[in-house]
Coordinates of C-alpha atoms and ligand atoms in Angstrom, one line a residue:
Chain A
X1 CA 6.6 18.3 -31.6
X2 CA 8.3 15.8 -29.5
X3 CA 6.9 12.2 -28.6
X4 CA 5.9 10.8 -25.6
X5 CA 7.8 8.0 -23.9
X6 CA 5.3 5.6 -22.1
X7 CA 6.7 3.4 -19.6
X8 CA 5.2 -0.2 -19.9
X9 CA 5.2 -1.8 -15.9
X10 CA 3.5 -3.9 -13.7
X11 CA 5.5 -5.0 -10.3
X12 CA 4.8 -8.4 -10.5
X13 CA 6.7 -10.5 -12.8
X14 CA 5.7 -12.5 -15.9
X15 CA 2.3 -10.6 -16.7
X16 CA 3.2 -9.3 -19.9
X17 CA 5.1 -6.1 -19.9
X18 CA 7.4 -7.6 -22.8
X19 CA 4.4 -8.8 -24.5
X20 CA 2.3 -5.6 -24.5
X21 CA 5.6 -3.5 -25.7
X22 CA 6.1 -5.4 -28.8
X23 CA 2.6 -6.0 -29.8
X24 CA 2.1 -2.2 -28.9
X25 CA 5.5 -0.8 -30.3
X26 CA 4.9 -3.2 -33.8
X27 CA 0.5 -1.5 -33.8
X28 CA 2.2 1.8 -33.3
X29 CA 4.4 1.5 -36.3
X30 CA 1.6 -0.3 -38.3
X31 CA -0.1 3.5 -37.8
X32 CA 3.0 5.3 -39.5
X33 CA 4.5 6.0 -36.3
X34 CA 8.2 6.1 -35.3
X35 CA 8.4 3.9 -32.3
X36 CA 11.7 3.2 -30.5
X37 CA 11.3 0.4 -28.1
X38 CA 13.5 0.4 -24.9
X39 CA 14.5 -2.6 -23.2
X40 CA 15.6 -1.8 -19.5
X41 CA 15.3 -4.9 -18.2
X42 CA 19.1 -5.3 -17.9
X43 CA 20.5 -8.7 -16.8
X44 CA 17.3 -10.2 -18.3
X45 CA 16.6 -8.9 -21.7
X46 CA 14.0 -10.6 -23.8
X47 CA 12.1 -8.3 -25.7
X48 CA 14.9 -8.6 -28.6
X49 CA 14.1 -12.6 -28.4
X50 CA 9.7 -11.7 -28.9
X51 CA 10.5 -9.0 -31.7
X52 CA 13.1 -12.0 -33.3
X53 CA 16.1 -9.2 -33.6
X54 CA 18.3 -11.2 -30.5
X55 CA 21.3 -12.2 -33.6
X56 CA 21.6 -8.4 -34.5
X57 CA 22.6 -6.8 -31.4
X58 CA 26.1 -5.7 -31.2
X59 CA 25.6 -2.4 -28.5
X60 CA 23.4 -2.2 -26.0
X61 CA 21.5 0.2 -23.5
X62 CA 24.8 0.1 -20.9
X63 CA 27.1 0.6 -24.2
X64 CA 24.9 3.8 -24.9
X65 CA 25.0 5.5 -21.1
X66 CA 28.4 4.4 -21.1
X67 CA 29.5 6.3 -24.2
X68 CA 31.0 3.4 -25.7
X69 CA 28.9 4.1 -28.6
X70 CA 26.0 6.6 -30.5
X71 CA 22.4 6.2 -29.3
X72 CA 21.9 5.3 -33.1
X73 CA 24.2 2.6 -33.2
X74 CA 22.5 0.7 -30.5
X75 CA 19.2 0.9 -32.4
X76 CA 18.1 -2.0 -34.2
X77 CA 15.6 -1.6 -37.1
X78 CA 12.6 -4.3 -37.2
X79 CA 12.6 -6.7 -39.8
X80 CA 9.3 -5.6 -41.1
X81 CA 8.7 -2.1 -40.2
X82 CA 10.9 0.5 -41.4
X83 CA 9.8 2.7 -38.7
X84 CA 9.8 0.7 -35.5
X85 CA 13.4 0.1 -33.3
X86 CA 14.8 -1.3 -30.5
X87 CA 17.2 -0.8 -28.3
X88 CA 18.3 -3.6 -25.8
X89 CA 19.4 -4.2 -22.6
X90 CA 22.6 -5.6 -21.6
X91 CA 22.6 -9.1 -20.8
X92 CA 25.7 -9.1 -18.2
X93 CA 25.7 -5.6 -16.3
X94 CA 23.7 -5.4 -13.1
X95 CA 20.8 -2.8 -12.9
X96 CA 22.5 -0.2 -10.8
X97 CA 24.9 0.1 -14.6
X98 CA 22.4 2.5 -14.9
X99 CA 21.1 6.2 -13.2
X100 CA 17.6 7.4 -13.3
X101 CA 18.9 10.6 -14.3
X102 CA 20.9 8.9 -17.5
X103 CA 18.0 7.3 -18.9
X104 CA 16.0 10.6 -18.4
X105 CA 18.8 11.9 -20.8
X106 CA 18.2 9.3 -22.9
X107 CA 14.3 9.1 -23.4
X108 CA 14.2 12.9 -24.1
X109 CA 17.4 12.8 -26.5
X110 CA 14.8 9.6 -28.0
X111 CA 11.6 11.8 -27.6
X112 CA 13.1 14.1 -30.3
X113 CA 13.2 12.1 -33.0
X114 CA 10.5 9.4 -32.4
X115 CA 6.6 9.7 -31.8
X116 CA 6.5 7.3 -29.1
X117 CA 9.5 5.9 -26.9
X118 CA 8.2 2.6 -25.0
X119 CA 10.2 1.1 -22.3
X120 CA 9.4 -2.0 -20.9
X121 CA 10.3 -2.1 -17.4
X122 CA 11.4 -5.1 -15.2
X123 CA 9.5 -6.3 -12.3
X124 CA 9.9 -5.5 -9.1
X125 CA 9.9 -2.2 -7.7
X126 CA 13.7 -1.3 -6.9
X127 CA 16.6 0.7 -9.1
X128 CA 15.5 -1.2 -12.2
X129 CA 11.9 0.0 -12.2
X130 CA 13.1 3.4 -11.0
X131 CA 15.4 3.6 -14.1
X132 CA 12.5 2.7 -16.5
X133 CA 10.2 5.2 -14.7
X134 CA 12.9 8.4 -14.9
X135 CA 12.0 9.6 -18.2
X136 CA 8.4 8.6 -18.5
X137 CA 5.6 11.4 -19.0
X138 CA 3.1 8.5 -19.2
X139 CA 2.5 4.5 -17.8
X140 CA 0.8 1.8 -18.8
X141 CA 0.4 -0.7 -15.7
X142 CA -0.2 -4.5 -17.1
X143 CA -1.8 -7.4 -14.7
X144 CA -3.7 -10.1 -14.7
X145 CA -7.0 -10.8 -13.2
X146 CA -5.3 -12.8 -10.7
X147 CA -5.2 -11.0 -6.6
X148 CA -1.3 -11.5 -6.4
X149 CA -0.7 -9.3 -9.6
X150 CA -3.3 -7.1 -9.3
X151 CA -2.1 -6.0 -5.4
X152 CA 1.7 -5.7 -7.1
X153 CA -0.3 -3.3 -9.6
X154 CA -2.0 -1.6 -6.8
X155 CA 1.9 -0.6 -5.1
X156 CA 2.8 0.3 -8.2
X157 CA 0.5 2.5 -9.2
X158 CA 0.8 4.4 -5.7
X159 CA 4.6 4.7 -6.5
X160 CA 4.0 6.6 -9.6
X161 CA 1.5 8.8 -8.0
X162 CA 3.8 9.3 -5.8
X163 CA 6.4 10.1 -8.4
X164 CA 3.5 12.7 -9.7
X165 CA 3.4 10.5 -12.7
X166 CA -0.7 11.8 -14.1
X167 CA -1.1 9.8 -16.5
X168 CA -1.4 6.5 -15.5
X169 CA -3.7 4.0 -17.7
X170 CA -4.5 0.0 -16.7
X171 CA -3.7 -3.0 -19.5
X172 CA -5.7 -6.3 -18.4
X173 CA -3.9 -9.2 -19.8
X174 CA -4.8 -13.0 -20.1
X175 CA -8.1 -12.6 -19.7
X176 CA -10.3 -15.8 -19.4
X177 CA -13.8 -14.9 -20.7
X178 CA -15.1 -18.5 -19.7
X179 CA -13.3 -18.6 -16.4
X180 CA -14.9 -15.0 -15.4
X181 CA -18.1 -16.2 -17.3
X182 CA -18.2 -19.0 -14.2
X183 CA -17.4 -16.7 -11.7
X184 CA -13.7 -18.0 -11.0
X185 CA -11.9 -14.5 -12.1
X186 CA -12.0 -11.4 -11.4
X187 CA -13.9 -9.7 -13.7
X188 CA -12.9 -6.4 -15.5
X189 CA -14.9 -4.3 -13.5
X190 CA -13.5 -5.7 -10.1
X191 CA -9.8 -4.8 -11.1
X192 CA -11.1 -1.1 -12.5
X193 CA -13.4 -0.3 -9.5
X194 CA -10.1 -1.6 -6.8
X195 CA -7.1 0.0 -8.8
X196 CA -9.0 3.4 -9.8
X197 CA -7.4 4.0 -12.8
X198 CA -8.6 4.5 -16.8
X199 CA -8.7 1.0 -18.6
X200 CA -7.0 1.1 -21.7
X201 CA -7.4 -2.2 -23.0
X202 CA -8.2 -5.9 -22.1
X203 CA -6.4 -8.9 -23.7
X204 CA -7.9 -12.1 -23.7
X205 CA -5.7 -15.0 -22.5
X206 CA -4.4 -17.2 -25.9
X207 CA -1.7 -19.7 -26.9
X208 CA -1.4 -17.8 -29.6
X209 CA 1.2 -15.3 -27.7
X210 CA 3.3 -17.8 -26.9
X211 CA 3.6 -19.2 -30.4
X212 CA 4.2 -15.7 -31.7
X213 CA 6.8 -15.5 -28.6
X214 CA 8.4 -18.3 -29.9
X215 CA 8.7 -17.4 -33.6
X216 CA 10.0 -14.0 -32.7
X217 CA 7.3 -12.3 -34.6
X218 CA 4.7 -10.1 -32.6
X219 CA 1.5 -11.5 -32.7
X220 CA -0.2 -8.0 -34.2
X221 CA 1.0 -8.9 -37.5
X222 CA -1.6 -11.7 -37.5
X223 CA -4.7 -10.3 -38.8
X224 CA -7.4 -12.7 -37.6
X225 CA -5.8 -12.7 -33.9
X226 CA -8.5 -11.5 -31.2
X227 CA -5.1 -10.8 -29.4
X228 CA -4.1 -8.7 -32.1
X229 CA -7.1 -7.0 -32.6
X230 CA -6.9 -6.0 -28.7
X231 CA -3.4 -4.5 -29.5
X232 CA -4.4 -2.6 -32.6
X233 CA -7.9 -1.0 -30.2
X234 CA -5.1 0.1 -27.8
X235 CA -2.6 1.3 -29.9
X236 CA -5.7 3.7 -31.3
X237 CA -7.0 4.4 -28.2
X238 CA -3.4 6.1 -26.8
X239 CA -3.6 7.6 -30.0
X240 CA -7.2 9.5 -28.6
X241 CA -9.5 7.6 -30.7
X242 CA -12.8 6.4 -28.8
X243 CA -12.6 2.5 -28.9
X244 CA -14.8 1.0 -26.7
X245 CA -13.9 -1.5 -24.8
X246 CA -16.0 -5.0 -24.7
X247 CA -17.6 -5.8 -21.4
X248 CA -16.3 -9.0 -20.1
X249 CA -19.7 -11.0 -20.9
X250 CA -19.5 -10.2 -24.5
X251 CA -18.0 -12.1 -27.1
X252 CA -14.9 -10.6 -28.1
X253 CA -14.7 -10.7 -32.0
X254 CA -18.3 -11.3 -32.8
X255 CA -19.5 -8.3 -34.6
X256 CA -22.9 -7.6 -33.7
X257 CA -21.9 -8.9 -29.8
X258 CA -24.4 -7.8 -27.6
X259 CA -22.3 -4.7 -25.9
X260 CA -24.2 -4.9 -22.4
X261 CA -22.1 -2.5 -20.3
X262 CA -19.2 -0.7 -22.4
X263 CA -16.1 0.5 -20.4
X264 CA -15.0 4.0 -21.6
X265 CA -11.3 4.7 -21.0
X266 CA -11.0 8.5 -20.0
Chain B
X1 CA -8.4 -6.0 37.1
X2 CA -5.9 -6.4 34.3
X3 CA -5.9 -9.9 32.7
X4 CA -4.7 -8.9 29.3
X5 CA -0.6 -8.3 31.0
X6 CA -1.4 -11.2 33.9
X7 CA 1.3 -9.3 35.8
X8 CA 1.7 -8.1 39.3
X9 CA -0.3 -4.9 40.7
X10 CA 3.1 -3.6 40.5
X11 CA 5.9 -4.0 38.1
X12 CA 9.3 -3.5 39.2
X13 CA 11.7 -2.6 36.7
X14 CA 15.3 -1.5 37.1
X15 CA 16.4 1.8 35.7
X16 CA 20.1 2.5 34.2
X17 CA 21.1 5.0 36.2
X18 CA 20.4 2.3 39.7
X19 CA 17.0 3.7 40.2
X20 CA 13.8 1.7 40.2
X21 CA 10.2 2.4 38.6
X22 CA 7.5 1.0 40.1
X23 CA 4.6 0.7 37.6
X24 CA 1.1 0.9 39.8
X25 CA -1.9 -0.6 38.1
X26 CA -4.3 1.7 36.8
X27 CA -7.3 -0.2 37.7
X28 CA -6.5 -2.9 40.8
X29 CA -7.9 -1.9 44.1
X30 CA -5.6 0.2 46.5
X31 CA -5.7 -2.3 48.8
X32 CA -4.5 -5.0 46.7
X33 CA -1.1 -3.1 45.3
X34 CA -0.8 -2.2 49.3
X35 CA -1.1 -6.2 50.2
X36 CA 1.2 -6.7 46.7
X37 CA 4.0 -4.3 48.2
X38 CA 3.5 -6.3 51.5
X39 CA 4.8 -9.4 50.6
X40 CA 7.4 -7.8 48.0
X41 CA 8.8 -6.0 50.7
X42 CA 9.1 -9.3 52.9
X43 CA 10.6 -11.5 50.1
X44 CA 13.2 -8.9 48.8
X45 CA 15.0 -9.1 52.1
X46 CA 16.7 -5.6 52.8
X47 CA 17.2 -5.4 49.0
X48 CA 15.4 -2.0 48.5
X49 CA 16.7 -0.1 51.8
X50 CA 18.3 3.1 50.4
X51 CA 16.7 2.7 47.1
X52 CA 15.3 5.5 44.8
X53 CA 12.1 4.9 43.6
X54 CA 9.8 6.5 40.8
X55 CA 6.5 6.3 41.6
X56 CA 4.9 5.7 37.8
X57 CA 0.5 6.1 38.0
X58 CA 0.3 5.6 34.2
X59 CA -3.4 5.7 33.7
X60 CA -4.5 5.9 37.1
X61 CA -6.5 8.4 38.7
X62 CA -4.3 10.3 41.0
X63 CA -5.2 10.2 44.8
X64 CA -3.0 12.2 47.3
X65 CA -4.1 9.4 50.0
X66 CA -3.0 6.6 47.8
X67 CA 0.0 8.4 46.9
X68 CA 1.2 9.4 50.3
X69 CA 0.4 6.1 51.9
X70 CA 2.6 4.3 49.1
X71 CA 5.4 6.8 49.9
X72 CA 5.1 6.6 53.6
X73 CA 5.3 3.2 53.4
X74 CA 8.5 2.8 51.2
X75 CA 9.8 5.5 53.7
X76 CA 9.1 4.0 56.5
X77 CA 8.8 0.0 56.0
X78 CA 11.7 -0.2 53.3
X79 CA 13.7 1.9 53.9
X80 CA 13.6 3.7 50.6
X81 CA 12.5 7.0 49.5
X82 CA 10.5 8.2 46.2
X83 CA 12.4 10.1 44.4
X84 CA 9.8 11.0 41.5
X85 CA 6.1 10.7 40.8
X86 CA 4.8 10.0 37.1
X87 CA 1.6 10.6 36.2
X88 CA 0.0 10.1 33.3
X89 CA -2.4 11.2 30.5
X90 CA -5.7 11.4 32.7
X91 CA -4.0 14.5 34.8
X92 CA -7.9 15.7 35.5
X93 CA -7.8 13.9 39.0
X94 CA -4.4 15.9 39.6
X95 CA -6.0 19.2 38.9
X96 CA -8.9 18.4 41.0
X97 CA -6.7 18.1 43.9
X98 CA -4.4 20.7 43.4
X99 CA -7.6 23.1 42.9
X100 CA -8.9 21.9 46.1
X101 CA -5.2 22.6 47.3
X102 CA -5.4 26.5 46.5
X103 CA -9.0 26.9 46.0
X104 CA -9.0 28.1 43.4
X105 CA -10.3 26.3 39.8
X106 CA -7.4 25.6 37.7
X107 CA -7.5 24.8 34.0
X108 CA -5.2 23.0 32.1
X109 CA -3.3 25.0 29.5
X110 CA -4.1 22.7 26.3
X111 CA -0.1 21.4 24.9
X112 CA 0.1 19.4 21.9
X113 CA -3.7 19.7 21.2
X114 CA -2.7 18.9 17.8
X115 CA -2.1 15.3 18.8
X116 CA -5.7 14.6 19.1
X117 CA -6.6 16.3 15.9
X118 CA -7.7 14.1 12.6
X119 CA -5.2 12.4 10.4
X120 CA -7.1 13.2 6.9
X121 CA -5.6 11.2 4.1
X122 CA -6.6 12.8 0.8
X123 CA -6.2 9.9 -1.5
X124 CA -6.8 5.8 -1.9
X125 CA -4.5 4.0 0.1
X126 CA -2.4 1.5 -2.1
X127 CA -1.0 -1.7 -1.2
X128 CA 1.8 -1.8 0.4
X129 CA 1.1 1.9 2.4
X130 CA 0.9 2.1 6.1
X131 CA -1.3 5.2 7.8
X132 CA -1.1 5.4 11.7
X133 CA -3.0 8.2 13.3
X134 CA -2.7 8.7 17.2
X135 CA -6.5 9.4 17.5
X136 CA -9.5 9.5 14.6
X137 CA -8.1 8.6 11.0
X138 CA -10.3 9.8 8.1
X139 CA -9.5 8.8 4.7
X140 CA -11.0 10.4 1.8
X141 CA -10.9 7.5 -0.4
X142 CA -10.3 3.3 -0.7
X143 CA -8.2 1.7 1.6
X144 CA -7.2 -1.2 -0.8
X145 CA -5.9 -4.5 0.0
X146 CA -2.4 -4.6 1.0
X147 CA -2.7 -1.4 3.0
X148 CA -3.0 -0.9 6.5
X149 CA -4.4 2.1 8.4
X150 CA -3.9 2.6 12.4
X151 CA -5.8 4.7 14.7
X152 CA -5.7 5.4 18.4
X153 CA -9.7 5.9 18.1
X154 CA -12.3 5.9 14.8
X155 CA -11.1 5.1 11.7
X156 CA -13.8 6.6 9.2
X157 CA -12.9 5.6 5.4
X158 CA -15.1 7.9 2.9
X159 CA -14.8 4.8 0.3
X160 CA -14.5 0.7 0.4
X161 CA -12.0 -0.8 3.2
X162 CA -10.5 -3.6 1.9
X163 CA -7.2 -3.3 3.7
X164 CA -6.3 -4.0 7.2
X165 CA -8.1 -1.6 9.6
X166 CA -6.7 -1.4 13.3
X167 CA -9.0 1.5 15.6
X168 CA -8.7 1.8 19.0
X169 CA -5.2 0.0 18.8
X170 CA -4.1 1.1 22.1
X171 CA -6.8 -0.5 23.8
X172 CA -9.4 1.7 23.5
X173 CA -12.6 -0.9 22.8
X174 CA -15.8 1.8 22.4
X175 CA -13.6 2.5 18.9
X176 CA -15.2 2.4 15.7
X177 CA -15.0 1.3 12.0
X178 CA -16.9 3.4 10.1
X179 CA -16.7 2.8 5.6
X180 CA -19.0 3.3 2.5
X181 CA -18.7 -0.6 2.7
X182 CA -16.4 -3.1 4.7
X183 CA -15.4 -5.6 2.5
X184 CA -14.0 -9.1 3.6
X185 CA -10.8 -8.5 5.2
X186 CA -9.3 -8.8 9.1
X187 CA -10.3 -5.9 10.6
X188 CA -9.4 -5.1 14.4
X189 CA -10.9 -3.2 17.4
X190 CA -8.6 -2.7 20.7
X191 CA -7.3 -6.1 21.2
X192 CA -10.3 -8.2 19.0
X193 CA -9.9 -9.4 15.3
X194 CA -13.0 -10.5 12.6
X195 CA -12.9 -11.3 9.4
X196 CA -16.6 -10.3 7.8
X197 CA -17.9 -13.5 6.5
X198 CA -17.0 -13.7 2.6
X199 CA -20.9 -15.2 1.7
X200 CA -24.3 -13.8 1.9
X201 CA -23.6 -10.1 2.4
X202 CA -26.0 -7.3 1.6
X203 CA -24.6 -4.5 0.1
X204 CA -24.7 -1.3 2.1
X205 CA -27.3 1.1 0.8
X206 CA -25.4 4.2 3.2
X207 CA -22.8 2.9 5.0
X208 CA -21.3 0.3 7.6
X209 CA -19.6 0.3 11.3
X210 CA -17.6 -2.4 12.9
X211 CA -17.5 -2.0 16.7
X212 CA -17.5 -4.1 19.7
X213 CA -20.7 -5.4 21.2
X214 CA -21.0 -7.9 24.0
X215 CA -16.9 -9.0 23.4
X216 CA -17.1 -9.1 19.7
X217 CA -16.6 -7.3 16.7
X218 CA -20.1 -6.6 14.7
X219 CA -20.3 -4.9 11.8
X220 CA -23.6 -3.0 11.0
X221 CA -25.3 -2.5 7.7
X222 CA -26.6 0.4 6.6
Ligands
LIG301 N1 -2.4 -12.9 -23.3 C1 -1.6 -14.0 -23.1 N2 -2.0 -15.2 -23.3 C2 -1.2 -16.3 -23.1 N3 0.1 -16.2 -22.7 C3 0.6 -14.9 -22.5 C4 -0.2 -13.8 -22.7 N4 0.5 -12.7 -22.4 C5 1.7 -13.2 -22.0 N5 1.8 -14.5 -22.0 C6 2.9 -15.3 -21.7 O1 3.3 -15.1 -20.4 C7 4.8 -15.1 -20.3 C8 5.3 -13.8 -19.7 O2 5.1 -12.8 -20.6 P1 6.1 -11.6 -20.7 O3 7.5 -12.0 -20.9 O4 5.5 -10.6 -21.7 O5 5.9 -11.0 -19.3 P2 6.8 -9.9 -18.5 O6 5.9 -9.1 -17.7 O7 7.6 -9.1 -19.5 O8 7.8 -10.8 -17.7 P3 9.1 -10.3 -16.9 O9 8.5 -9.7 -15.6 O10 9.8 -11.6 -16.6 O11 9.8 -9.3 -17.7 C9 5.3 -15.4 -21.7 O12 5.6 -16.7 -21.8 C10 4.1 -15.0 -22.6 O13 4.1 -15.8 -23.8
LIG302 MG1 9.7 -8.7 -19.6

């Protein structure tokens, strides 16, 4: 049976597309699944810097559509999972380097050999995110409980619909439990009830990522992380086990957490 | 009397083809565009002898006095003739006249009746997506912030408005808001604007309607 490529988006910029593909791409693995992870932000590739694999790229996504080399050769194997890849973007070729239709070649040539094909788009909603989009049965939209990202989510979520994209599931990232506690951030049932669409996860905001970012080593591999324990729900929950996820109000981590309202993703 | 374009009774405006159209105002007394042409007449100095004229009513009501007293007079006085009479989308008064004409009862044939059919939008507006309906607009569904729906009359949103809703954005100020709930955001009737206070709202148990009362835009809990 083929995999399922899952396009990892957001319109805004800096919310944590990169973030959510490695963490997701490395949970994946962690589950025995093959997991090639696609970077299509070309110009401004960085997902190769978070998964710390930026000194072993010798082809690239462009080298690949351009035929300058095999799709393999381009892939780069993780340093701790045997089963987990990337592919990266090129850093000097301009976006339009690529056609929808090519990637669409490309994430169904991928789809044949790996369970799950992530591609982590760029911002914006032009030729780059229609090249991430092309061969995408599925998308994750990322954003952050603040208005500016959340409205960018919003216009891109209407794109894919309109690109008759159906399965389209919501990532909430940096969320501030004592900021929403206090009434300064839109809470988790705010974004769902505006942008209409199943919640797949929430991820609490933590300086955490950011050290992991900076070590090169996604931040799932850390067992005691709550934001690793958010990755590790949602990698189980795309993989159709019920999870439920936390209401806002309850303490993430804490076992016995009074679950006052739970969120069911569809 | 129209304050809103603070122009003349009549607007004069140069066609391409050398012609001129001369806009009547749809509501100004008779007697006030006769008084206007008057002293246009005077000040233009011979400009107009020889001229062709269209005669454009717009919106109002057509009167075959009013009408043949305007051509007579650009006949006679200027020196020009009317080449064309406009009228037009209130043609009742027309038909009126012309019935009286034949005596017989005429009845328009209805064109384009299409045009003041329902735009029905089947899904949530997004940001960033723009709906403009000539008359009602009915949307089955959220208009959500960043989107913008325009109607010639009602706009009637089966879900939360928290977008930018224009009705009656040609003028027309008996239009109405209708939503599950209006949430904080500009909305705008005719040529008014309101932004439902943020604070202290009661959440509708049915529904809620923006319209105009005395000048200004309320909006109604139900
Ligand atoms: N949950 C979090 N808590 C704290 N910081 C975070 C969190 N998620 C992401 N960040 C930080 O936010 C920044 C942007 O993240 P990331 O690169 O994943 O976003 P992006 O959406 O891929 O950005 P771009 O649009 O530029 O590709 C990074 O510095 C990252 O460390
Ligand atoms: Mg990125």
């Amino acid at each position: 049976m083929p995999g399922t490529t899952i396009v990892v988006t957001s319109g805004k910029g800096g919310v944590g597309k990169t973030t959510t593909v490695a963490n997701l791409g490395t949970a994946l693995a962690m589950r025995g699944r093959s997991v090639v992870m696609v970077d299509a932000d070309i110009g401004l590739r960085n997902l190769d810097v978070v998964m710390g694999l930026e000194n072993r790229i010798v082809y690239n996504l462009v080298d690949i559509i351009e035929g300058r080399c095999r799709t393999e050769q381009a892939m780069i194997r993780d340093r701790k999972l045997n089963s987990l890849f990337l592919i990266p973007a090129a850093q000097t070729r301009e976006k339009d380097a690529v056609h929808p239709d090519q990637m669409k070649e490309l994430c169904e040539k991928l789809q044949q050999d790996f369970d799950y094909v992530l591609v982590d788009c760029p911002a914006g909603i032009e030729r780059g995110f229609r090249n991430a989009v092309a061969g995408a049965q599925k998308a994750i939209v990322v954003t952050t409980p603040e208005v500016s990202a959340i409205r960018d989510a919003d216009r891109v979520i209407g794109l894919l619909e309109a690109e008759l994209m159906k399965d389209i599931q919501l990532i909430i990232n940096r969320l501030n439990h004592k900021m929403v506690k206090r009434g300064d951030m839109m809470s988790t049932e705010d974004i769902c009830s505006l942008l209409a669409i199943p919640l797949v996860g929430v991820i609490p905001e933590s300086e955490e990522v950011v050290v992991s970012t900076n070590r090169g080593i996604p931040l799932v591999h850390e067992k005691r992380s709550s934001v690793a324990g958010a990755f590790r729900r949602i990698a189980a929950r795309l993989e159709g086990e019920q999870v439920p996820i936390p209401a806002d109000n309850a303490e993430e981590g804490g076992i016995l957490s009074r679950f006052k309202r739970l969120i069911w993703s569809s | 009397m129209n304050l809103e374009r603070g122009v003349a009774p009549v607007q004069i405006r140069a066609q391409r083809d050398g012609q001129f159209l001369f806009l009547i105002d749809s509501s100004m007394p008779f007697q006030m565009i006769l008084r206007y042409l008057e002293k246009k007449h005077k000040s233009s100095k011979g400009f107009f002898v020889s001229a062709k004229i269209i005669l454009d009513l717009g919106n109002r009501p057509f009167r075959f006095e009013e009408v043949k007293a305007l051509r007579d007079m650009l006949r006679h006085n200027w020196g020009a003739s009317v080449v064309e009479l406009r009228l037009g989308q209130h043609l009742d008064s027309f038909f009126d006249w012309a019935s009286k004409q034949i005596d017989i009862p005429i009845r328009q044939i209805p064109v384009g009746e299409n045009l003041m059919e329902p735009v029905v939008v089947r899904q949530t507006c997004r940001s960033g997506v723009r709906v403009e309906a000539p008359m009602d607009c009915i949307i089955l569904g959220d208009v959500n912030p960043g989107a913008e729906v325009i109607a010639g009359r009602d706009i009637i949103v089966f879900g939360v408005l928290r977008g930018i809703a224009h009705a009656g954005a040609m003028g027309n100020r008996d239009a109405k808001i209708w939503a599950l709930s209006i949430e904080p955001n500009q909305i705008r009737i005719a040529d008014l604007v309101a932004v439902p206070p943020q604070e202290d709202r009661h959440k509708p148990k049915k529904y809620e309607v923006a319209q105009i009362k005395e000048g200004r835009i309320q909006v109604l809990t139900f």
